[in-house]
Tab-separated table of C-alpha atoms in Angstrom:
chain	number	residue	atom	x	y	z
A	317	UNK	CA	-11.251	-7.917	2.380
A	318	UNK	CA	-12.584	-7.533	6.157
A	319	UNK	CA	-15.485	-6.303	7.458
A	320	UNK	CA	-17.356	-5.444	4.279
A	321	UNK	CA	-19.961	-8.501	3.933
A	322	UNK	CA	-20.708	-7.719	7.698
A	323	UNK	CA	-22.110	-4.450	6.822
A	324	UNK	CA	-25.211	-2.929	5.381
A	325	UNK	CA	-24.868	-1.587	1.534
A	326	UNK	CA	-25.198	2.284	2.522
A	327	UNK	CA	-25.123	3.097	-0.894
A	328	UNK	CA	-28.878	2.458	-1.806
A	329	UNK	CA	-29.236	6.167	-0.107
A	330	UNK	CA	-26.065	7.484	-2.135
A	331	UNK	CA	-26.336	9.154	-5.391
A	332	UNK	CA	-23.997	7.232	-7.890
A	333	UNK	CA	-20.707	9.006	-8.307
A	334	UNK	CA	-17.595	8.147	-9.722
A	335	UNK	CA	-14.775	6.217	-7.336
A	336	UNK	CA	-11.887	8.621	-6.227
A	337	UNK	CA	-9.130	6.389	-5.609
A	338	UNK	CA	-7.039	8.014	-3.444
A	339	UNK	CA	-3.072	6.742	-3.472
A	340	UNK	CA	0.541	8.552	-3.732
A	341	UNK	CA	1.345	5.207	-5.527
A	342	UNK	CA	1.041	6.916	-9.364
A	343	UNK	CA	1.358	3.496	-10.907
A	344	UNK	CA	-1.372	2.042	-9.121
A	345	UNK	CA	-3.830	5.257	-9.613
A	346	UNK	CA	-2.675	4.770	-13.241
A	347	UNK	CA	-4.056	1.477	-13.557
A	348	UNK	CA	-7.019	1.077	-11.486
A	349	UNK	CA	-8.236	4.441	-13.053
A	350	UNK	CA	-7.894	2.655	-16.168
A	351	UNK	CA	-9.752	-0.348	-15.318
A	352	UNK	CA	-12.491	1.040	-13.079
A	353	UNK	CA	-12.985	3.042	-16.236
A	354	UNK	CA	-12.860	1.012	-18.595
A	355	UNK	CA	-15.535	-1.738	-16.547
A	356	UNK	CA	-17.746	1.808	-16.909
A	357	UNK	CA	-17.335	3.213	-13.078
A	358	UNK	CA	-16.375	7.183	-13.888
A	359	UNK	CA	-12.983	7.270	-11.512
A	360	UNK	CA	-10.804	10.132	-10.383
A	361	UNK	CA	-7.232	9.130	-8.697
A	362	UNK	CA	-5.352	11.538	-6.226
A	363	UNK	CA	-1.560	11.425	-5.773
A	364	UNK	CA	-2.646	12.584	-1.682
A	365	UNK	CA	-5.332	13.199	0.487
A	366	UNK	CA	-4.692	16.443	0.274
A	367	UNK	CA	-5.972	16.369	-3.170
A	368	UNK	CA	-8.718	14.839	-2.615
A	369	UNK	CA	-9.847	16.591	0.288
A	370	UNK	CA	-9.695	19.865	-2.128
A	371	UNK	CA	-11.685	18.314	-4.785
A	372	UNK	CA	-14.504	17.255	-2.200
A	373	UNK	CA	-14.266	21.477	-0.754
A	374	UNK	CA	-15.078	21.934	-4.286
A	375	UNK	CA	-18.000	20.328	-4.846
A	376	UNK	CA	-16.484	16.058	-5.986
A	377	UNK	CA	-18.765	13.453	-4.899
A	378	UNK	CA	-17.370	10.092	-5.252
A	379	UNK	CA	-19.709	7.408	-4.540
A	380	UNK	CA	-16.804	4.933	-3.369
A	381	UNK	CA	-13.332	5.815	-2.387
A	382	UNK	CA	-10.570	3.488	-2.318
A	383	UNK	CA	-7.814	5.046	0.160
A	384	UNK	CA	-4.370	4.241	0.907
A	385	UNK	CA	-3.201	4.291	4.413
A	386	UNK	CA	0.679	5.359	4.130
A	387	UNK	CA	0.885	8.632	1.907
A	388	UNK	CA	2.948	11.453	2.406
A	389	UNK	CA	1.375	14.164	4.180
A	390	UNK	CA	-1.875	13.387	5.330
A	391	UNK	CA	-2.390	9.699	6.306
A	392	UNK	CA	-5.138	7.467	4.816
A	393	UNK	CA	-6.468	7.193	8.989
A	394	UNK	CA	-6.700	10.989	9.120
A	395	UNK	CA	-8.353	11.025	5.957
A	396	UNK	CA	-11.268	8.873	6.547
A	397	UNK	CA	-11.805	10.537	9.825
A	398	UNK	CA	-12.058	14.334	7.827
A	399	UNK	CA	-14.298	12.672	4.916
A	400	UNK	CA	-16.623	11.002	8.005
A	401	UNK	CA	-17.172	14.569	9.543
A	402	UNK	CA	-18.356	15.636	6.180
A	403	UNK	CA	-22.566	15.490	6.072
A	404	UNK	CA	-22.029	13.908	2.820
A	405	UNK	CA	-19.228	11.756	3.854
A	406	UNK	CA	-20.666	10.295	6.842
A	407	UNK	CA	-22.184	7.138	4.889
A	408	UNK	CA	-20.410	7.248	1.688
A	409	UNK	CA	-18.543	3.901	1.374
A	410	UNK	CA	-14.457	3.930	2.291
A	411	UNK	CA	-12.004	1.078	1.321
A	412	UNK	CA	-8.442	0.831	2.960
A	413	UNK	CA	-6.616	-0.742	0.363
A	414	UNK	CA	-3.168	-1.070	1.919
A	415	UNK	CA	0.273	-3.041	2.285
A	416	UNK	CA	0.672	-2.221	5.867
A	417	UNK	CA	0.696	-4.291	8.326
A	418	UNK	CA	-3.282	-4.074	10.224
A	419	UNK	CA	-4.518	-4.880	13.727
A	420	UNK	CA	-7.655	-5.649	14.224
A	421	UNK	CA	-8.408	-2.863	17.064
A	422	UNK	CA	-8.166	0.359	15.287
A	423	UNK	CA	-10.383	2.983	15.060
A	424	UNK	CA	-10.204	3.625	11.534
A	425	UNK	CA	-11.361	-0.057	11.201
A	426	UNK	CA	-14.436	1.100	12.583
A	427	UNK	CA	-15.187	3.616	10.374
A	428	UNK	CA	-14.644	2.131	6.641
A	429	UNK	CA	-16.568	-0.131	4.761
A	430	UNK	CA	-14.081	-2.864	4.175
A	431	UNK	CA	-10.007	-3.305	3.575
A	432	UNK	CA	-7.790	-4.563	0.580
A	433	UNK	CA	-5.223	-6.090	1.138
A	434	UNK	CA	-1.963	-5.181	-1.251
A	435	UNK	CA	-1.334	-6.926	-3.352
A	436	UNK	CA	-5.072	-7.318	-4.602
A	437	UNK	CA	-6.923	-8.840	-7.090
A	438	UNK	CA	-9.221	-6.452	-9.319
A	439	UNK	CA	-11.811	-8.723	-8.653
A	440	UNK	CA	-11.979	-7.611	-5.652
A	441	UNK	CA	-12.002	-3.681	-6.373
A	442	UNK	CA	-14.597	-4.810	-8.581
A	443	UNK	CA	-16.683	-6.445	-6.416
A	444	UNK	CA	-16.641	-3.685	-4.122
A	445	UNK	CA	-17.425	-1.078	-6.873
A	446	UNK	CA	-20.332	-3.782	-8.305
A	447	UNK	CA	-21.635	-4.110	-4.396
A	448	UNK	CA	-21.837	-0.248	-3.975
A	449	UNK	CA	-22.426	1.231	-7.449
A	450	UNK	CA	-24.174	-1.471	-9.083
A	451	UNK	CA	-22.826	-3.459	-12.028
A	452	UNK	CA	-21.457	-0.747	-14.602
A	453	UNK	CA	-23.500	0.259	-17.487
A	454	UNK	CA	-21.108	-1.678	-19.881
A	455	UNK	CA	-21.655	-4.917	-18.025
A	456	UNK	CA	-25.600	-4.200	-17.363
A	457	UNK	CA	-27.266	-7.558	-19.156
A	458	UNK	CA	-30.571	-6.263	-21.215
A	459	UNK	CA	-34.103	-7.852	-19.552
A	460	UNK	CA	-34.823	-10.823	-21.679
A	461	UNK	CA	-37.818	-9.380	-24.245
A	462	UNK	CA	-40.264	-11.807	-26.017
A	463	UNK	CA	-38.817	-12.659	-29.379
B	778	UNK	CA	24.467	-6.426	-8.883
B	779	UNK	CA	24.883	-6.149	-5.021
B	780	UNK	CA	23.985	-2.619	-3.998
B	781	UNK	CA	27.330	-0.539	-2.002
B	782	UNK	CA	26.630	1.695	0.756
B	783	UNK	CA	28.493	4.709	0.020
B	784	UNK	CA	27.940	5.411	4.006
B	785	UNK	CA	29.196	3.681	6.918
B	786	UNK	CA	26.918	2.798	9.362
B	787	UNK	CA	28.850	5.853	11.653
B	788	UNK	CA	27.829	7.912	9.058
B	789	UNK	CA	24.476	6.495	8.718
B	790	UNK	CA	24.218	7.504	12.390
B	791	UNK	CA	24.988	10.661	12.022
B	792	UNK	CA	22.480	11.452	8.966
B	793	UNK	CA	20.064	10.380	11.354
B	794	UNK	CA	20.721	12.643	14.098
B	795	UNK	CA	20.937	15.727	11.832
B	796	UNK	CA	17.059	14.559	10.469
B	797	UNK	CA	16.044	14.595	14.392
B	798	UNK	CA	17.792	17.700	15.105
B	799	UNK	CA	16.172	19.080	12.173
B	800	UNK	CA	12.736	18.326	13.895
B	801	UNK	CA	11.779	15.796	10.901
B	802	UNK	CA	8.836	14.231	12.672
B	803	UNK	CA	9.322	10.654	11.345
B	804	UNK	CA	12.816	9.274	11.155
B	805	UNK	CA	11.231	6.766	8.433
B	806	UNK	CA	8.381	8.963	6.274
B	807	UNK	CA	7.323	7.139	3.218
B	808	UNK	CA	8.134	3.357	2.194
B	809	UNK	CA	9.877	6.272	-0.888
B	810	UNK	CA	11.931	7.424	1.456
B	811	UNK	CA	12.895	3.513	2.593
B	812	UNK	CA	13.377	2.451	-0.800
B	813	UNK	CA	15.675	5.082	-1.264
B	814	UNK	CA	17.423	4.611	1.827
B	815	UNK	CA	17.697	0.695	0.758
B	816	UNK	CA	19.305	1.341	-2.031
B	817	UNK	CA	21.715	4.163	-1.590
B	818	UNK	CA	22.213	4.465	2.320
B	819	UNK	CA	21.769	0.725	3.990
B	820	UNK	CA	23.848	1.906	6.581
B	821	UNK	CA	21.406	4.218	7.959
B	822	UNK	CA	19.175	1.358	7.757
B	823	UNK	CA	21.644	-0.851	9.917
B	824	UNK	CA	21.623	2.173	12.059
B	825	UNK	CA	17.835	2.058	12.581
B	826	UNK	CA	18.083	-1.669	13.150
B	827	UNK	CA	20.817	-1.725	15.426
B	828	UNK	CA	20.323	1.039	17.966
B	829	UNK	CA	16.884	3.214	17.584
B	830	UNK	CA	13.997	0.602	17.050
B	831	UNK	CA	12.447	-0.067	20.774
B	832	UNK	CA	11.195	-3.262	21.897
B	833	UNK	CA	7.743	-2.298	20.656
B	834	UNK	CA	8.550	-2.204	17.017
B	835	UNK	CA	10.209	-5.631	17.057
B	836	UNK	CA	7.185	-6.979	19.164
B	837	UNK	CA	4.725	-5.461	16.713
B	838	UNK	CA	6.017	-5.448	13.643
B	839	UNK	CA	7.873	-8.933	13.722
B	840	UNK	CA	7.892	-11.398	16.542
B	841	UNK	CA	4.541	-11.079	17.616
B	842	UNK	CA	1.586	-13.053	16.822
B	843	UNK	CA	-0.034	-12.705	13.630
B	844	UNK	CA	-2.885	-10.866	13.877
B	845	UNK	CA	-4.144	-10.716	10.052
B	846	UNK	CA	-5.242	-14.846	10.217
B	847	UNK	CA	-8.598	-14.219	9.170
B	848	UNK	CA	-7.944	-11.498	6.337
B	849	UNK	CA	-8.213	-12.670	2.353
B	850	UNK	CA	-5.785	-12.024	-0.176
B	851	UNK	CA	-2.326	-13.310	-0.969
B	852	UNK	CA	-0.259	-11.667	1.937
B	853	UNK	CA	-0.252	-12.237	5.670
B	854	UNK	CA	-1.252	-9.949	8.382
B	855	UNK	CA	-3.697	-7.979	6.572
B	856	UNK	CA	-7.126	-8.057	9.150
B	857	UNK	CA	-6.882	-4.271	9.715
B	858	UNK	CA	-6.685	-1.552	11.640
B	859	UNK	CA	-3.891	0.034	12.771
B	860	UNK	CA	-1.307	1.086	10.876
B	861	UNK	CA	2.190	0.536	12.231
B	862	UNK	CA	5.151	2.945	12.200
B	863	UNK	CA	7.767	0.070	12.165
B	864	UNK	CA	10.465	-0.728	10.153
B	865	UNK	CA	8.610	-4.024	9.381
B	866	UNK	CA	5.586	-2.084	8.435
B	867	UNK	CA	7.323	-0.080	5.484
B	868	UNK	CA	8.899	-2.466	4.451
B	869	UNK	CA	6.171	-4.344	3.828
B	870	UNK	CA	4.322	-1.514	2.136
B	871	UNK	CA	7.270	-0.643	0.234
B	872	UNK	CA	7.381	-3.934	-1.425
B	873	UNK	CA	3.584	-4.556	-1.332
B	874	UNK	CA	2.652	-1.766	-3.175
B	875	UNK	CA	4.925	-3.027	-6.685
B	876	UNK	CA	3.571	-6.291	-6.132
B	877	UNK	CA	0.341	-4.507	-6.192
B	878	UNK	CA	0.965	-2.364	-9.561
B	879	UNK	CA	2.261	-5.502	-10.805
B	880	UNK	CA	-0.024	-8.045	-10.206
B	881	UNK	CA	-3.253	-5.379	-11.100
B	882	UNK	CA	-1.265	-4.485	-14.492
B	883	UNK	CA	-0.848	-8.109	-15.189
B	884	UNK	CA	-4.250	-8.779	-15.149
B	885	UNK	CA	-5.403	-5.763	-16.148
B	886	UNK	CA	-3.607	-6.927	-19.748
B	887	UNK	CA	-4.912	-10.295	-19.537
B	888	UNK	CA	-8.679	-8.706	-19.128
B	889	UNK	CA	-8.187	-6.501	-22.058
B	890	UNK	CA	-6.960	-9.366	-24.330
B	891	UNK	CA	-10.129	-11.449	-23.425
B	892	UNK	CA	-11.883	-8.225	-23.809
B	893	UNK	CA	-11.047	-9.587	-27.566
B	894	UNK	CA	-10.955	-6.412	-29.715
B	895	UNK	CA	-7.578	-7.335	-31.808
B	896	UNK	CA	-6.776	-3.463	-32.789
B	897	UNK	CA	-4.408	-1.222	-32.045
B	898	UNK	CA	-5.946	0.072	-29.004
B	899	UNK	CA	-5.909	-3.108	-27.468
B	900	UNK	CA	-2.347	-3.638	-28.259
B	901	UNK	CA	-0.931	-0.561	-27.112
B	902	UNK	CA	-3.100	-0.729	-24.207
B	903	UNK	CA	-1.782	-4.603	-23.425
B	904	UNK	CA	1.879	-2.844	-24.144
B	905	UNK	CA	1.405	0.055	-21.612
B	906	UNK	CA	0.556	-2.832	-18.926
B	907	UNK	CA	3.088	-5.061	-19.132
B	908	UNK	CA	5.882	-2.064	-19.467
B	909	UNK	CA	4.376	-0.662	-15.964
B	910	UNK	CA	4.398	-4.692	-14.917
B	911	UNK	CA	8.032	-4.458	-16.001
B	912	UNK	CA	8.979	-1.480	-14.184
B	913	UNK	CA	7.478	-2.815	-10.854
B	914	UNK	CA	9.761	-6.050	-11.483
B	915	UNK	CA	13.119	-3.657	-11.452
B	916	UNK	CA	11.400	-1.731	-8.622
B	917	UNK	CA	11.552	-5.018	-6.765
B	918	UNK	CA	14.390	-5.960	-7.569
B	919	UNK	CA	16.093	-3.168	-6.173
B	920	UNK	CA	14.341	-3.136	-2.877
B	921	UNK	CA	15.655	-6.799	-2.797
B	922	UNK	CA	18.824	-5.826	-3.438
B	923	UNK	CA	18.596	-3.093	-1.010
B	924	UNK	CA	17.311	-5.619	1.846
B	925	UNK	CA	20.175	-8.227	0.720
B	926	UNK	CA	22.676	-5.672	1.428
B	927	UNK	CA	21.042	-5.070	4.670
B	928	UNK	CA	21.407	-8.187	5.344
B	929	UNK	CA	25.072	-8.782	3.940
B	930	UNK	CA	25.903	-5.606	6.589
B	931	UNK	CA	24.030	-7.647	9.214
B	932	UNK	CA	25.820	-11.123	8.479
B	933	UNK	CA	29.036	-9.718	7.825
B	934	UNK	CA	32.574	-9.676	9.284
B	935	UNK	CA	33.138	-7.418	12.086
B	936	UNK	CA	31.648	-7.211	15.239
B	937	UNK	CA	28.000	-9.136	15.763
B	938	UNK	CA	24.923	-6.208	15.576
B	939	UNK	CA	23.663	-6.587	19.036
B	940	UNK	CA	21.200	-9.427	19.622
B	941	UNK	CA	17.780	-6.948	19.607
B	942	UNK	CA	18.817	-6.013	16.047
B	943	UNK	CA	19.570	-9.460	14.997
B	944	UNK	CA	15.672	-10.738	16.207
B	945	UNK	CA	14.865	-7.598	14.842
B	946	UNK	CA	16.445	-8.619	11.157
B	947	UNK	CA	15.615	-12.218	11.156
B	948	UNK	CA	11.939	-11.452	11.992
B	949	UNK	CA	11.923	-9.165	9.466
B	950	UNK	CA	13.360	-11.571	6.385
B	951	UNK	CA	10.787	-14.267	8.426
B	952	UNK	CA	7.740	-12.158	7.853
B	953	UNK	CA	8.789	-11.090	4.163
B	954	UNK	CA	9.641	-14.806	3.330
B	955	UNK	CA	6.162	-16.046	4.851
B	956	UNK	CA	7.252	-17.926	6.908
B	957	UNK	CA	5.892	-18.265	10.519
B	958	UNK	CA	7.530	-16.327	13.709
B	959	UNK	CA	9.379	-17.679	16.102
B	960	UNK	CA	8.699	-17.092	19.700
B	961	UNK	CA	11.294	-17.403	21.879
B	962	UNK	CA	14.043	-18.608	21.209
């Protein structure tokens, strides 16, 4: 991951949605819907941006995405740049999580909240869904109360 | 089993002329499209390498400095930004992204066993894991295969590809084996 720790949480202003993880990779939507749901974050996958994009039009508010950069029709850059134009999309927090090859100078850099590098962990999808969304309600530890 | 081109790379040549003339914009669209081409048409991938990648793509995508040092995770190269068109690029993506499914469905199984629960749920879900895990192995394996070949049409007898093809080739089996590039030469 790049970039993330260096900026501010903008999620303290975001209601809490779900995470749309957005990937034409099927087996990988398959999965981290699975586990992102499972941990207790609500999560949608779309096979394109496309998809997504329509589900947003209709009223979705994530309150993380995770976004692939190489898809089939509308790129992962392109994306980003539609969802920042959006009112509500302008802060919501954007991961790349990608197995292309980066550089360091590009403007979609700029403009998302971190990137994840394939192959990841799913610590660190979790950590990014525990930094923005807050630990899920299924791993929320009760206050200690007075015995 | 070694995967046989049913094309020859004239062929190959030719396939890709009819996608430009039929205004495809990409002559490489999805890592998909790459996987398939791996497996079934090599040639046109010998093609590609051999007479239509400029002298950008091999300085971008292969012989250039790294420029993903800083970046965390298990793969080099990753410090983001922009993504590259190259041949180097999708390949990488195309075999990132199993290694991906694989390693998250590995671990996804090994979180639900210490999740502990020792019913059926947990064993079906610890099944449907490791058979996606599976899949992504034979998915690999056949883009190996696929890049082998490549490289058997590369290595083989006949006339040498010309030398841009051949850095391009060996910087692309450097980068995929890790190891560092070589500048120069």
């Amino acid at each position: 991951m790049t970039s993330a720790e260096d900026r501010p949480c903008r999620t303290r202003q975001q209601p809490r949605g779900g995470i749309a993880v957005v990937d034409d990779e099927p087996a990988l939507c398959e999965v981290l819907t699975e586990v992102l749901t499972a941990e207790g974050y609500p999560t949608r996958a779309f096979p394109s941006a496309q998809a997504c994009l329509e589900a947003i039009a209709a009223g979705y508010r994530p309150g993380l995405l995770f976004v692939d950069l190489h898809m089939r029709g509308l790129g992962g850059a392109e994306f980003v740049r539609r969802v920042r134009a959006l009112p509500w999309g302008a802060t919501v927090p954007i991961y790349i999580v990608s197995g292309a090859l980066l550089e360091q100078d590009s403007p979609v850099l700029r403009t998302v909240d971190g990137v994840i590098a394939k192959p990841f962990r799913l610590g660190d999808i979790l950590a990014a869904a525990a930094r923005h969304l807050g630990e899920p309600a299924s791993q929320a530890r009760p206050t200690a109360t007075p015995a | 089993m070694p995967v046989r081109s049913r094309l020859r790379p004239v062929q190959g040549r030719r396939l890709l002329r009819l996608r430009r003339a039929a205004g495809l914009p990409r002559p490489w669209p999805t890592a998909i499209w790459l996987t398939h081409a791996l497996r079934h048409h090599p040639g046109v991938v010998l093609v590609r390498l051999a007479g239509d990648a400029p002298d950008g793509e091999l300085r971008d995508g292969g012989a250039g400095p790294d420029p993903g040092g800083g970046a965390t995770g298990p793969g080099p190269a990753h410090a983001a930004g922009r993504p590259r068109e190259g041949l180097v690029d999708l390949v990488a993506d195309a075999l990132r992204n199993p290694l991906a499914v694989l390693q998250a469905s590995v671990e996804a199984a090994e979180r639900t066993l210490d999740a502990g629960a020792a019913d059926r749920g947990t064993a079906d879900r610890v099944e449907r894991h490791l058979r996606r895990a599976l899949a992504q192995t034979e998915r690999l394996a056949a883009l190996v295969d696929g890049l082998l070949e490549l490289a058997r049409q590369l290595e083989g007898p006949g006339p040498s590809p010309p030398a841009p093809a051949r850095a391009l080739a060996e910087a692309v089996a450097r980068r995929l084996a890790g190891l560092p590039e070589v500048n120069g030469s």
